[in-house]
Coordinates of C-alpha atoms in Angstrom, one line a residue:
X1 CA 209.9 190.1 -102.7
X2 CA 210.3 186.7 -101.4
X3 CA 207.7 185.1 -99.1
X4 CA 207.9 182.9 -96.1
X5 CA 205.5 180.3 -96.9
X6 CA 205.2 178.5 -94.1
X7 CA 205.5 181.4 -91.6
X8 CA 202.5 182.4 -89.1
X9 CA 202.4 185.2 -86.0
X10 CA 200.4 185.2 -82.9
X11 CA 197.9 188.4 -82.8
X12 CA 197.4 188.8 -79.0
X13 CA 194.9 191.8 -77.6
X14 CA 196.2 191.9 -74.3
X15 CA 197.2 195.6 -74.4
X16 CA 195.3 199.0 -73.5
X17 CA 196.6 200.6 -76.4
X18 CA 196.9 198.6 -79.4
X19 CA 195.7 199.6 -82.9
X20 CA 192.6 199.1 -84.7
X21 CA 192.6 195.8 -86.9
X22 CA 192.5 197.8 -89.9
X23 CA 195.9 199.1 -89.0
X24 CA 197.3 195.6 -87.8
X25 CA 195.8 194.4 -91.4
X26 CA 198.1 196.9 -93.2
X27 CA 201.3 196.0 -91.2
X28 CA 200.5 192.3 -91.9
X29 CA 200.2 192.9 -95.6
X30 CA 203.3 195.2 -95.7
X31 CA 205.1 192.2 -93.6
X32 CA 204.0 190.0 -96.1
X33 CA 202.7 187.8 -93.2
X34 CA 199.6 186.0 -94.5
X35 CA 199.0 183.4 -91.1
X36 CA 197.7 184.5 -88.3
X37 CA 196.3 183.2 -85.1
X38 CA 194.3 184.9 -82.2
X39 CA 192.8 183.8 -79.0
X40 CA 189.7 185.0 -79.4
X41 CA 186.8 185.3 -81.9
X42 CA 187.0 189.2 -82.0
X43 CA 183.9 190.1 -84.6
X44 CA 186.0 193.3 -85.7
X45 CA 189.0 191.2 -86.6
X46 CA 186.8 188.8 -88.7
X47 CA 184.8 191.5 -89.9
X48 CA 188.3 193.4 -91.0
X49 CA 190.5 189.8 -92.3
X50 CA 187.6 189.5 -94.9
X51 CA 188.8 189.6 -98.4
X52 CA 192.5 189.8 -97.4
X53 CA 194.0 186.5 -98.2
X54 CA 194.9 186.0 -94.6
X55 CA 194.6 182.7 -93.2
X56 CA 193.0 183.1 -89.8
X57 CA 193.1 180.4 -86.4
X58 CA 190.7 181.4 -83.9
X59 CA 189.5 180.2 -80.5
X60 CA 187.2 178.8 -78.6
X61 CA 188.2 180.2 -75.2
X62 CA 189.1 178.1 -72.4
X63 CA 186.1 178.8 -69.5
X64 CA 183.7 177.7 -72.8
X65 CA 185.0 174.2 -73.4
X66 CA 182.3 173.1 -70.7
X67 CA 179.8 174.5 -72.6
X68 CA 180.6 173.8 -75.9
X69 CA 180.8 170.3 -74.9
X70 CA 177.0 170.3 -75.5
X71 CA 176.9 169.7 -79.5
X72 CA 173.7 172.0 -79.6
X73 CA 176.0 174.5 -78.1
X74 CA 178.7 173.8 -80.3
X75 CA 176.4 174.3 -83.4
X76 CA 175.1 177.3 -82.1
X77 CA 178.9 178.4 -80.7
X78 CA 180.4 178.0 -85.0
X79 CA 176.8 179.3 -86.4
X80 CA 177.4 182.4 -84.1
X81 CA 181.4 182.9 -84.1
X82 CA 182.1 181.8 -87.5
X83 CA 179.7 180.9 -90.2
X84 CA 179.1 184.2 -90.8
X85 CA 182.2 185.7 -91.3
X86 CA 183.4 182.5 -94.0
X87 CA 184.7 181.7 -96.5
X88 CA 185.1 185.9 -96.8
X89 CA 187.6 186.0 -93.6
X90 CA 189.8 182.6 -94.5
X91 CA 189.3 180.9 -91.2
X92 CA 191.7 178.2 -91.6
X93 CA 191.5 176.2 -87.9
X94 CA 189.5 176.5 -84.7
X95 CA 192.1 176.0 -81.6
X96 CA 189.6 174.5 -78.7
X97 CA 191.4 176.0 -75.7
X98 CA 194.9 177.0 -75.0
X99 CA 197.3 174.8 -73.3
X100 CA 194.1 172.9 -71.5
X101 CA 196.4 169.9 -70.6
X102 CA 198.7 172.0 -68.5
X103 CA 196.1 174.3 -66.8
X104 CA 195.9 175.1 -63.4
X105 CA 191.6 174.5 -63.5
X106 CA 192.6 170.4 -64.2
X107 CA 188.8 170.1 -64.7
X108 CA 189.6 171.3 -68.1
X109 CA 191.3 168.8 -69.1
X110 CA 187.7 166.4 -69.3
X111 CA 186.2 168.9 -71.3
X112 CA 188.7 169.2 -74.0
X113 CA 187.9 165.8 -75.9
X114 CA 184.5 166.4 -76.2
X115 CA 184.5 169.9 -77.1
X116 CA 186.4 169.1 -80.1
X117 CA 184.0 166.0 -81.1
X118 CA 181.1 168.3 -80.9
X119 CA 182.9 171.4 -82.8
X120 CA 184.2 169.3 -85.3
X121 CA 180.5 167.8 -85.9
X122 CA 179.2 171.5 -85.8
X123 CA 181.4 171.7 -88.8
X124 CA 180.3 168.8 -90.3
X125 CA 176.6 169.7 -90.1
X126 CA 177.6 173.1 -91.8
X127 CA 179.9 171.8 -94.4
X128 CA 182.6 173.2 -92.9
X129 CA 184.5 170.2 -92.0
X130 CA 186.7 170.3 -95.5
X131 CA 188.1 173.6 -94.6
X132 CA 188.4 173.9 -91.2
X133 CA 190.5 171.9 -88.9
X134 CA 190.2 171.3 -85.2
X135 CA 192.8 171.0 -83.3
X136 CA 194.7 173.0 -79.3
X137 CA 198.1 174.2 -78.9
X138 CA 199.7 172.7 -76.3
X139 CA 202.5 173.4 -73.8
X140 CA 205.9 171.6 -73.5
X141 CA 205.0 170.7 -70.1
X142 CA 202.8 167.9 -71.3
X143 CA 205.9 166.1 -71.7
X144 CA 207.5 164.1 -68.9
X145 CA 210.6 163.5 -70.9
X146 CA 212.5 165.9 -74.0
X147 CA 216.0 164.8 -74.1
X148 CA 217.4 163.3 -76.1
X149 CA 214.4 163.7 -78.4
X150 CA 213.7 159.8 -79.2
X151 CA 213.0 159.8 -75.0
X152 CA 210.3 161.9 -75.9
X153 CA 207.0 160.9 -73.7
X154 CA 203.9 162.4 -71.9
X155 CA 203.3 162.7 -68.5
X156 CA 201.3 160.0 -67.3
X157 CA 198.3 161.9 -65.6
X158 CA 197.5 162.9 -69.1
X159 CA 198.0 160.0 -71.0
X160 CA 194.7 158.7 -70.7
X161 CA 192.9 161.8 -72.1
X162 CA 196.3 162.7 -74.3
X163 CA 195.6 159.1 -76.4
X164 CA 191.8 160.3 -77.2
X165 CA 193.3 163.6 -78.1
X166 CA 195.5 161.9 -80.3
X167 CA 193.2 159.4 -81.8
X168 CA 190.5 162.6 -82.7
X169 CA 193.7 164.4 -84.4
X170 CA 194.4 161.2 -86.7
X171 CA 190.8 160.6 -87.7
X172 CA 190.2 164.3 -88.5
X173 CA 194.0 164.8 -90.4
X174 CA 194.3 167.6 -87.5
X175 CA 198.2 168.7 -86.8
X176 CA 199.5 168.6 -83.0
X177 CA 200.2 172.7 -82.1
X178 CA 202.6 172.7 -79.5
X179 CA 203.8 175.9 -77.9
X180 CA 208.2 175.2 -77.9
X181 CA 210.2 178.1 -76.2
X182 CA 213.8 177.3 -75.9
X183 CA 214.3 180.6 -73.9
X184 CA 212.6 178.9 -70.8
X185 CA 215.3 176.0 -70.9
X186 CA 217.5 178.2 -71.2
X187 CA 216.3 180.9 -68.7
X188 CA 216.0 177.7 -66.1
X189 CA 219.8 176.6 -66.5
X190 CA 222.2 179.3 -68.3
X191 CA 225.0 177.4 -67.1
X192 CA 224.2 173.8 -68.8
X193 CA 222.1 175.4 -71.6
X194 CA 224.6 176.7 -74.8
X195 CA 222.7 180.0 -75.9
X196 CA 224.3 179.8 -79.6
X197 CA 222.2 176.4 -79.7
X198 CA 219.0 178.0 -78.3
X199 CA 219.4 181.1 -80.4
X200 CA 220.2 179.1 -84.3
X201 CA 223.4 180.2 -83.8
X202 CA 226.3 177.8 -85.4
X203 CA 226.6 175.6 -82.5
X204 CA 228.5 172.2 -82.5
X205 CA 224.8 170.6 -81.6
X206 CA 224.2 167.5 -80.0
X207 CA 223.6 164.3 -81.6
X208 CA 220.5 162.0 -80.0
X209 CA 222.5 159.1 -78.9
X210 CA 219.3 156.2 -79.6
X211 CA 218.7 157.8 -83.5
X212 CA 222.4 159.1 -84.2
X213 CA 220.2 162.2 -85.9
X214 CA 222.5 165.5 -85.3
X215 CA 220.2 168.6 -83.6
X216 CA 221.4 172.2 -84.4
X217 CA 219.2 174.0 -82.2
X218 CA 216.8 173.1 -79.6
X219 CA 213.3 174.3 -81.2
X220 CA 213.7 171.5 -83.5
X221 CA 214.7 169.0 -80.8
X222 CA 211.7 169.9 -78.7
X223 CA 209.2 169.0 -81.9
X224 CA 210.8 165.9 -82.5
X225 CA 210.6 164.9 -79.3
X226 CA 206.5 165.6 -79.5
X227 CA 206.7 163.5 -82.7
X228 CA 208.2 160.2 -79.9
X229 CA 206.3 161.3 -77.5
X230 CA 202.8 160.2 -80.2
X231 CA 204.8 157.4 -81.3
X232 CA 205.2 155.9 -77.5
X233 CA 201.0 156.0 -77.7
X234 CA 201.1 153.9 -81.3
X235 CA 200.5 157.3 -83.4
X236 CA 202.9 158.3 -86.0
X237 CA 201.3 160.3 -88.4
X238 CA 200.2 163.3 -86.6
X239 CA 202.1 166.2 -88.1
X240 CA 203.4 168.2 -85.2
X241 CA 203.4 172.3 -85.9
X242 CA 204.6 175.2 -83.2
X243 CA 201.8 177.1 -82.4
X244 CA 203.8 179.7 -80.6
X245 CA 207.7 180.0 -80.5
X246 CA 209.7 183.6 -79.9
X247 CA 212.2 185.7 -77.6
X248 CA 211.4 188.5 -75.2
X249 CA 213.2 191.6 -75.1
X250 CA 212.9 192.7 -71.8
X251 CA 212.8 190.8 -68.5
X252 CA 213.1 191.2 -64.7
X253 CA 216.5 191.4 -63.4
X254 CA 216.6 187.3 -63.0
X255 CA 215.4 186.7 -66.3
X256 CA 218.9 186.3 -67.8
X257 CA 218.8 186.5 -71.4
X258 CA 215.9 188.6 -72.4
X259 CA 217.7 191.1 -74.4
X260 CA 216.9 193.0 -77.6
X261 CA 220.1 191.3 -79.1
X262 CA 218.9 187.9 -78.2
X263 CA 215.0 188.9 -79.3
X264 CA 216.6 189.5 -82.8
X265 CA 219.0 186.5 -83.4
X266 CA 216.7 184.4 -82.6
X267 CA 213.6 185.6 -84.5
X268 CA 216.0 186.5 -87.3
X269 CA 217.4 183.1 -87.4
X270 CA 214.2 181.1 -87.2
X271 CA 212.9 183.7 -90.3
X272 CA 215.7 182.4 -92.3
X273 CA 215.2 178.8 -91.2
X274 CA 211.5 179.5 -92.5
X275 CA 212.9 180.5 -95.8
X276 CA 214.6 177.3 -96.8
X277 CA 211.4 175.8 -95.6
X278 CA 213.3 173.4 -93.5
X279 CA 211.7 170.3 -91.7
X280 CA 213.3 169.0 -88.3
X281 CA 215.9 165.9 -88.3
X282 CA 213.4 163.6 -87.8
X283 CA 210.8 164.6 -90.3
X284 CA 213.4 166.3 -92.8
X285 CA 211.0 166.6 -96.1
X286 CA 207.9 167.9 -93.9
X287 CA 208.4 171.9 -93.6
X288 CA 208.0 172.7 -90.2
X289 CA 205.4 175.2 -89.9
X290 CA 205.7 178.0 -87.0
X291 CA 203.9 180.6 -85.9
X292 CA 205.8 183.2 -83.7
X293 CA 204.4 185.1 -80.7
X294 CA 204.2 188.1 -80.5
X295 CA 203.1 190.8 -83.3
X296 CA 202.6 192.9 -80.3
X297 CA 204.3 193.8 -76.9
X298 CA 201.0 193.7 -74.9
X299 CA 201.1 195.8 -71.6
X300 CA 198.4 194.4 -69.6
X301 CA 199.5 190.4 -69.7
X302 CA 200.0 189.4 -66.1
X303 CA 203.2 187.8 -64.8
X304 CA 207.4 188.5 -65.4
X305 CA 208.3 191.6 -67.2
X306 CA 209.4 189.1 -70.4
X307 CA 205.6 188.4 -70.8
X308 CA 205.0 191.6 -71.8
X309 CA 207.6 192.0 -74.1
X310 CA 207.4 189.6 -76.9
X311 CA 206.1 191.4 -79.3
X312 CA 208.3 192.4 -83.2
X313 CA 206.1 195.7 -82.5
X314 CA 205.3 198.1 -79.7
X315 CA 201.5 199.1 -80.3
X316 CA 202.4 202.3 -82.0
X317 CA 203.9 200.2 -84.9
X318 CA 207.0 200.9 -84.3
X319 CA 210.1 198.2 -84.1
X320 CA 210.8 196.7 -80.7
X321 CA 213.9 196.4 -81.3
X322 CA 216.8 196.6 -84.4
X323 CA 216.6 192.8 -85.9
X324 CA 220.5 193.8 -86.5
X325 CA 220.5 194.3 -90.2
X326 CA 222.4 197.6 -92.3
X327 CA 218.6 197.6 -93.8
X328 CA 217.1 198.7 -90.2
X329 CA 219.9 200.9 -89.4
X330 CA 218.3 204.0 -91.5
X331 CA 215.1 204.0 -89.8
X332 CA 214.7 205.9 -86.9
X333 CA 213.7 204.3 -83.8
X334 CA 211.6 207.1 -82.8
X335 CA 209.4 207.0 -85.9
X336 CA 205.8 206.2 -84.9
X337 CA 204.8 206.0 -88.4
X338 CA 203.8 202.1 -89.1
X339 CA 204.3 202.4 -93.2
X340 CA 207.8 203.4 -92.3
X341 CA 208.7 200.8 -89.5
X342 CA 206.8 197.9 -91.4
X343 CA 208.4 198.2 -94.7
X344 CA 212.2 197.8 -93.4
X345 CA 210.9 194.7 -91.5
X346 CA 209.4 193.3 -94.5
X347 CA 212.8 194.3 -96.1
X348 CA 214.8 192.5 -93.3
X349 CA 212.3 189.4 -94.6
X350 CA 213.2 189.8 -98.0
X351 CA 216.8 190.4 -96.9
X352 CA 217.6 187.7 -94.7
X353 CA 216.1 185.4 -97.5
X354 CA 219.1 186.8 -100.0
X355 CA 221.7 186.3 -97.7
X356 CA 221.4 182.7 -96.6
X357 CA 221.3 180.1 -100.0
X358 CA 218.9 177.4 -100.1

């Protein structure tokens, strides 16, 4: 069987029935998935992850930014949540916050900086800094401009803050996670959006009129435009990863395009994408390294039906939805038997790698 090495998936806990981690643990291995990030620092995840090979990104949540601001609490905050559990559970990164720049508390935003200083030196005073990174996914929204991708910029109320950001990130060799859903553009304007080039689909594309670099799809677009965005603030060797990219499969009636059908293409195409270990126009020989959301659908996430429908799995372990291959068509959708549901994903992996050459 072929891997996807560059290939990650959001573990969110937002549901009242999900399975034990021991269970999520066997559909990752049987997936083949060995990247995973959570939102949390759940002890019985870390306790579970140990010896498994899977690299883990945890989180420092967003109401304890203010505290951990305070390097004793920081010490105490990594001595606590994950000294313990390394270098048994693979703890790969520490994501201070989620999407802190674009929050509705803006008080947030001051914290961020200094949380990371101070949980980067808790590192550093437990010899930790060589293994773990620090870094926060963002949201598109921190950008004022996106197209064409060299227009690429931040919005100006967090420039200030975004330059410190950026100037911890190059000191540390820390990536920039952003959080790139092309279903939003294309839920927000149907009519001006082409779905073949949101979905990977062969599309004619667009070509950036500054750069004359040809875009196939819009995920790719949306990084690169990150990537000008850092270079506008005199930064340009920041890699720039997606911290969380997917599809929902079920949305209110005026979310047009969250189908099953639409779910699959474009996780199906991305996988394959993954497989060639493809970097975007701009930064062609980087491999662009992605983490999809959601492993599950989670039923208690506030918000639009699509929020809580996300997920390749519905807690049970069965599939969401048929990813559209002859491989999945055997499997019955009613099975609630996760050995039986994980292995024909892991075959539609394995699959989609055969059919598309390198």
């Amino acid at each position: 069987m072929l891997r996807v090495a560059s290939l990650g998936i959001n573990y969110g806990q937002v549901g009242s029935n999900l399975p034990p981690p021991d269970k999520v643990l066997d559909l990752l291995s049987s997936l083949m998935i060995t990247k995973v990030k959570i939102y949390d620092t759940n002890p019985q995840i870390l306790t579970t992850f140990a010896n498994s090979g899977v690299e883990l990104i945890v989180t420092v949540e967003n109401q304890m930014l203010s505290v951990v601001m305070d390097p004793q609490q920081a010490l105490q905050w990594v001595s606590t949540h994950v000294k313990p559990y390394f270098p048994a559970t693979k703890i790969t990164e520490i994501a201070v916050g989620n999407e802190v720049f674009t929050d509705d508390d803006t008080s947030l935003i001051g914290y961020l900086v200094p949380a990371m200083v101070s949980i980067h030196g808790a590192l550093v005073q437990l010899g930790l800094d060589k293994y773990i990174l620090v870094s926060t996914p963002n949201s598109l929204a921190v950008l004022e401009e996106s197209f064409p991708p060299s227009a690429g910029s931040f919005k100006g109320e967090v420039s200030a803050i975004m330059s410190e950001y950026l100037r911890f990130l190059a000191s540390t060799g820390s990536p920039f996670w952003i959080n790139a859903y092309p279903y939003f553009a294309y839920k927000g304007a149907p009519e001006n959006v082409s779905l073949d080039y949101v979905l990977f689909n062969k599309n004619p594309g667009m070509v950036d009129p500054y750069t004359k670099l040809h875009y196939d799809n819009m995920l790719y677009a949306q990084v690169d435009a990150v990537v000008y965005a850092m270079f506008r603030l005199g930064y340009s060797g920041i890699e720039v990863r997606v911290s969380e990219t997917g599809w929902p499969s079920k949305g209110d009636p005026d979310e047009v395009g969250a189908t099953p059908a639409n779910a699959a293409v474009y996780n199906r195409n991305l996988l394959r994408r993954q497989m060639r270990n493809e970097g975007t126009p701009l930064r062609p020989n980087t491999r662009l390294e992605v983490y999809l959301f959601a492993l599950f659908n989670e039923d208690m996430k506030p918000g639009p039906t699509s929020e809580r429908n996300y997920g390749l799995f519905e807690p049970d372990g069965t599939i969401a939805y048929n990813v559209g291959l002859s491989a999945l068509s055997t499997t019955s959708s009613t099975s609630t038997s996760t050995s039986t549901s994980s292995s024909s994903f892991s075959f539609f992996l394995t699959s989609s790698a055969d059919k598309v050459k390198p």
